[in-house]
């Protein structure tokens, strides 16, 4: 399919439901216009594709508001983010942030080079932390500029947050040689994140929260260290979010997670965002009766580097392998949509979701796949 053919086909499509209406009907067991779908963390990729510089979106509220407004107008899907990403808590506490014009921002010097600095976490106060106060103020300003748009919150998992505070080689060594201090750090990270959640809930009314935890992948930790240094703190964080907001958070873990799917379900997580390296068919057999599934179109190989036809075929594959999940399924990318993804590929994702996901129902293959 050429770009012109794609946009002619998109112009002929009719979208009958908003994302909220679609999800509500879908979870009630009703037939929907198409499968629930979204692109994971696509604001930066969309903004760059629309001609904005990455630094503009990060530093200029006018540009950020325009990107969010345009995303909602074109795709019906946007929220005002009150999210820390993978590094926000570490930056608020003292790690150095390097702003990238071409990809994800990253950490320069990490502040927790000495466990004698744990008092920084112990003394963390949302009201006295300048970085957090600036974030709260900018979120409130975006909320004013985008009336009616919902807010969402998010953070990194505890072990991923620690990696942004302390060099990973030191953290991995601490697991064997200094576990007491590492455990104390993880406890404090959970406390800091729950202070952040409480502020988001009480000051901004946010009940929709997500956790991203790439370091928890078994590619890095393995099951032994997952059970000791990640699982218990993820569970405490999830329980704290539920206690504060009354709502369940979602979780995304990059990389391989198959061996801990049942553990995540046992912790109480109701939704898992699955990386494209894992099989959604296998997920259904292992945990599909306990967890909602979202995934897992390839973000780099297909979304950024593929053709329009590659995107369409990958969407069909994801629907084919995920749509019958008993607890429900949302079509999504396997990880964040990378900067440099062509706009036509993102539009092809939405086009294919509506076409081949048409006539969706919880736990059933959409009627659109009959074609």
XYZ file of C-alpha atoms in Angstrom:
371
model
C 0.000 0.000 0.000
C 1.346 3.422 -0.940
C 1.084 6.464 1.289
C -1.629 7.954 -0.940
C -3.608 4.714 -0.854
C -3.322 4.577 2.927
C -4.694 8.063 3.464
C -7.532 7.512 0.978
C -8.489 4.379 2.907
C -8.263 6.222 6.239
C -10.558 8.952 4.913
C -13.212 6.309 4.210
C -13.087 4.808 7.708
C -15.703 5.732 10.292
C -14.754 5.818 13.968
C -17.901 5.221 15.997
C -16.545 5.190 19.573
C -14.099 7.159 21.653
C -11.333 5.109 23.336
C -13.156 5.360 26.685
C -16.502 4.302 25.194
C -14.817 1.444 23.349
C -13.039 0.099 26.421
C -16.122 0.356 28.620
C -18.276 -1.546 26.123
C -15.539 -4.091 25.436
C -15.034 -4.921 29.112
C -18.812 -5.254 29.509
C -18.762 -8.006 26.867
C -20.425 -5.892 24.182
C -19.352 -5.735 20.552
C -17.303 -2.635 19.765
C -16.514 -0.775 16.552
C -12.940 -2.115 16.745
C -10.411 -3.626 19.112
C -9.144 -1.284 21.859
C -5.829 0.094 20.656
C -3.153 2.681 21.354
C 0.509 3.407 20.712
C 2.689 3.186 23.817
C 4.204 6.543 24.822
C 3.976 7.925 21.292
C 3.865 11.659 22.066
C 7.553 12.306 21.335
C 7.524 10.276 18.122
C 4.355 11.998 16.923
C 5.653 15.452 17.854
C 8.891 14.953 15.920
C 6.952 13.542 12.956
C 4.809 16.707 13.031
C 7.929 18.874 12.846
C 8.633 19.784 16.463
C 12.085 19.429 18.007
C 12.422 17.012 20.895
C 13.867 19.730 23.135
C 10.887 21.986 22.332
C 8.452 19.357 23.539
C 10.424 18.933 26.733
C 10.959 22.603 27.549
C 8.068 24.498 25.923
C 4.574 24.132 27.411
C 2.958 25.626 24.305
C 4.467 22.904 22.139
C 3.635 20.129 24.614
C 0.031 21.280 24.810
C -0.256 21.430 21.024
C 1.123 17.896 20.581
C -1.347 16.510 23.143
C -4.252 18.433 21.598
C -3.415 17.256 18.090
C -3.010 13.647 19.242
C -6.468 13.721 20.789
C -7.993 15.412 17.746
C -6.557 12.908 15.262
C -6.684 9.687 17.258
C -9.167 10.363 20.061
C -6.539 9.291 22.578
C -4.543 11.557 24.831
C -4.044 12.358 28.474
C -2.187 15.086 30.333
C 0.813 13.171 31.708
C 2.019 13.470 35.295
C 4.651 10.830 34.708
C 8.183 10.357 35.982
C 9.308 8.055 33.194
C 12.216 5.772 33.983
C 14.407 8.469 35.517
C 12.204 11.187 37.001
C 12.400 10.194 40.656
C 16.183 9.821 40.429
C 16.473 13.263 38.806
C 14.254 14.827 41.471
C 16.557 13.364 44.119
C 19.785 14.513 42.517
C 20.864 12.455 39.490
C 21.972 14.486 36.467
C 19.609 14.610 33.501
C 20.985 14.898 29.959
C 18.368 16.136 27.478
C 18.668 14.435 24.102
C 17.425 15.988 20.882
C 17.233 12.630 19.104
C 15.992 10.048 21.589
C 15.263 9.388 25.230
C 16.792 11.693 27.814
C 19.385 9.892 29.880
C 21.255 10.038 33.174
C 24.720 11.531 33.490
C 26.151 11.429 37.028
C 24.139 9.312 39.456
C 23.854 10.810 42.918
C 23.837 7.637 45.050
C 27.505 6.755 44.692
C 27.699 6.315 48.465
C 25.040 4.735 50.703
C 25.836 7.473 53.190
C 23.545 9.600 51.004
C 20.445 7.521 51.774
C 19.271 10.385 53.964
C 18.339 12.177 50.695
C 15.633 9.562 50.108
C 14.622 9.495 53.767
C 14.080 13.268 53.744
C 12.254 13.454 50.391
C 9.265 15.803 50.591
C 7.100 16.560 47.547
C 6.304 20.062 48.828
C 9.948 21.004 49.315
C 11.404 19.362 46.214
C 11.915 22.021 43.528
C 11.917 19.548 40.608
C 8.637 18.003 41.716
C 7.004 21.359 42.364
C 7.915 22.500 38.846
C 6.400 19.283 37.465
C 3.180 19.783 39.423
C 2.916 23.406 38.239
C 3.468 22.500 34.574
C 0.884 19.692 34.798
C -1.683 22.075 36.262
C -0.958 24.578 33.497
C -1.417 21.902 30.815
C -4.677 20.913 32.488
C -5.893 24.514 32.171
C -4.929 24.658 28.506
C -6.532 21.284 27.723
C -9.828 21.349 29.617
C -11.648 18.052 29.767
C -8.555 15.974 29.010
C -7.905 13.289 31.620
C -4.685 13.041 33.599
C -2.508 9.974 34.046
C 0.440 9.176 36.262
C 3.338 6.805 35.925
C 6.694 5.838 37.374
C 9.508 3.349 37.065
C 9.521 0.193 39.123
C 11.678 0.247 42.270
C 14.728 -1.616 40.905
C 14.662 0.425 37.674
C 14.554 3.624 39.742
C 17.579 2.495 41.755
C 19.549 1.970 38.528
C 18.954 5.658 37.705
C 20.354 6.612 41.127
C 23.333 4.265 41.320
C 25.482 2.775 38.515
C 24.133 -0.596 37.413
C 27.433 -2.390 37.921
C 27.426 -1.259 41.555
C 23.797 -2.327 42.022
C 24.513 -5.786 40.594
C 27.516 -6.088 42.895
C 25.397 -4.925 45.854
C 23.012 -7.828 45.248
C 25.811 -10.168 46.303
C 28.016 -8.082 48.600
C 25.843 -5.366 50.097
C 22.223 -6.583 50.021
C 21.222 -4.823 53.271
C 21.817 -1.335 51.874
C 20.230 -2.241 48.562
C 17.106 -3.514 50.313
C 16.925 -0.305 52.363
C 17.261 1.766 49.178
C 14.434 -0.163 47.509
C 12.211 0.353 50.566
C 12.867 4.095 50.439
C 12.236 4.254 46.680
C 8.793 2.722 47.224
C 8.078 5.287 49.949
C 9.172 8.145 47.661
C 7.032 6.874 44.787
C 3.988 6.549 47.037
C 4.457 10.151 48.215
C 4.399 11.115 44.539
C 1.253 9.033 43.905
C -0.498 10.555 46.921
C 0.271 14.067 45.655
C -0.980 13.213 42.167
C -4.164 11.760 43.615
C -4.893 14.466 46.195
C -3.831 17.556 44.198
C -4.666 16.456 40.652
C -7.246 13.697 41.146
C -5.261 11.109 39.188
C -6.466 7.509 39.537
C -4.891 6.066 36.357
C -1.327 4.921 37.106
C 1.247 2.841 35.266
C 4.540 1.226 36.251
C 7.387 0.678 33.767
C 10.101 -1.659 34.950
C 12.621 -2.713 32.265
C 15.285 -3.808 34.760
C 12.898 -6.450 36.119
C 13.176 -8.419 32.885
C 14.581 -11.868 33.559
C 17.179 -11.075 30.879
C 18.854 -8.932 33.565
C 17.761 -10.194 36.976
C 16.866 -13.812 36.429
C 14.263 -15.356 38.719
C 16.461 -15.545 41.811
C 17.151 -11.821 41.993
C 13.615 -11.023 40.840
C 12.253 -12.795 43.901
C 14.674 -11.011 46.219
C 15.180 -7.518 44.821
C 12.236 -6.710 42.552
C 9.087 -8.734 43.197
C 8.546 -7.815 46.873
C 8.954 -4.084 46.190
C 6.764 -4.150 43.071
C 4.069 -5.815 45.166
C 4.364 -3.189 47.915
C 4.230 -0.382 45.337
C 1.132 -1.857 43.666
C -0.622 -2.305 47.014
C 0.226 1.263 48.006
C -1.188 2.686 44.775
C -4.409 0.733 45.282
C -4.629 1.865 48.896
C -4.208 5.542 47.950
C -6.287 5.707 44.753
C -8.644 2.731 44.936
C -7.544 1.766 41.407
C -5.173 -0.876 40.030
C -1.995 0.240 38.218
C -0.867 -1.340 34.965
C 2.655 -2.666 34.406
C 5.034 -2.781 31.444
C 8.271 -4.768 31.535
C 10.664 -4.754 28.593
C 12.360 -7.953 27.553
C 11.578 -11.512 28.577
C 9.056 -12.047 31.353
C 7.477 -15.436 30.639
C 8.876 -17.109 33.739
C 7.339 -14.464 36.044
C 3.873 -14.053 34.462
C 2.191 -16.095 37.179
C 4.150 -14.202 39.834
C 2.885 -10.871 38.496
C -0.670 -12.210 38.532
C -0.152 -13.475 42.100
C 0.949 -9.969 43.117
C -2.407 -8.668 41.935
C -1.451 -6.954 38.672
C -4.478 -7.109 36.393
C -2.841 -5.854 33.176
C 0.543 -6.585 31.582
C 2.025 -4.749 28.624
C 4.036 -7.414 26.803
C 7.265 -6.836 24.907
C 7.367 -8.055 21.308
C 10.050 -10.653 22.133
C 7.399 -12.695 23.982
C 4.495 -14.748 22.602
C 0.972 -13.567 23.306
C -0.346 -17.042 22.455
C 1.814 -18.489 25.247
C 0.680 -15.733 27.597
C -2.927 -16.783 27.077
C -2.102 -20.345 28.067
C -0.172 -19.338 31.199
C -1.870 -16.220 32.581
C -4.607 -15.200 30.160
C -7.382 -16.162 32.555
C -5.945 -13.813 35.200
C -4.552 -10.757 33.405
C -5.590 -8.322 30.696
C -3.019 -8.339 27.881
C -1.712 -5.449 25.823
C 0.900 -5.607 23.065
C 2.932 -6.255 21.085
C 3.646 -4.773 17.632
C 7.418 -4.439 17.102
C 8.304 -0.775 17.786
C 11.724 -0.675 16.084
C 11.856 -3.391 13.410
C 8.336 -2.656 12.148
C 7.027 0.705 13.378
C 10.232 2.685 12.832
C 12.067 0.670 10.179
C 9.264 -1.112 8.328
C 6.910 -0.160 5.503
C 3.211 0.604 5.662
C 2.491 -2.979 4.615
C 4.851 -4.306 7.286
C 2.888 -2.396 9.943
C -0.441 -3.682 8.668
C 0.760 -7.302 8.639
C 2.252 -6.966 12.118
C -1.005 -5.531 13.459
C -2.882 -8.508 11.999
C -0.391 -10.877 13.616
C -0.788 -9.217 17.017
C -4.576 -9.363 16.785
C -4.434 -12.991 15.659
C -2.264 -14.017 18.631
C -3.730 -11.756 21.325
C -7.396 -11.007 20.690
C -8.775 -14.171 22.267
C -7.117 -13.556 25.634
C -9.882 -14.439 28.148
C -9.365 -11.373 30.345
C -9.192 -8.987 27.411
C -6.736 -7.526 24.940
C -5.602 -4.105 23.753
C -3.555 -3.793 20.575
C -0.403 -1.843 21.346
C 3.294 -1.650 20.588
C 5.671 -3.911 22.491
C 7.466 -0.875 23.893
C 7.609 2.898 23.478
C 7.287 4.153 19.905
C 10.776 5.432 19.015
C 11.555 8.875 17.689
C 12.098 8.643 13.948
C 9.028 6.485 13.342
C 7.396 7.696 10.089
C 4.010 9.335 10.575
C 2.489 7.118 7.882
C 3.522 4.021 9.861
C 1.761 5.310 12.977
C -1.300 6.125 10.894
C -1.118 2.653 9.316
C -1.251 1.168 12.826
C -4.528 2.984 13.574
C -5.924 2.164 10.133
C -5.195 -1.556 10.551
C -6.532 -1.622 14.118
C -9.859 -0.223 12.914
C -10.056 -2.414 9.810
C -8.901 -5.801 11.095
C -10.032 -5.222 14.676
C -13.579 -4.345 13.596
C -16.407 -6.043 15.474
C -14.339 -6.849 18.560
C -15.653 -8.604 21.645
C -13.930 -9.640 24.868
C -12.118 -12.955 24.404
C -13.175 -13.307 20.752
C -11.441 -12.870 17.408
C -12.694 -9.625 15.789
C -14.948 -9.938 12.789
C -12.502 -7.821 10.810
C -10.032 -10.689 10.855
C -12.446 -12.831 8.829
C -11.225 -10.938 5.761
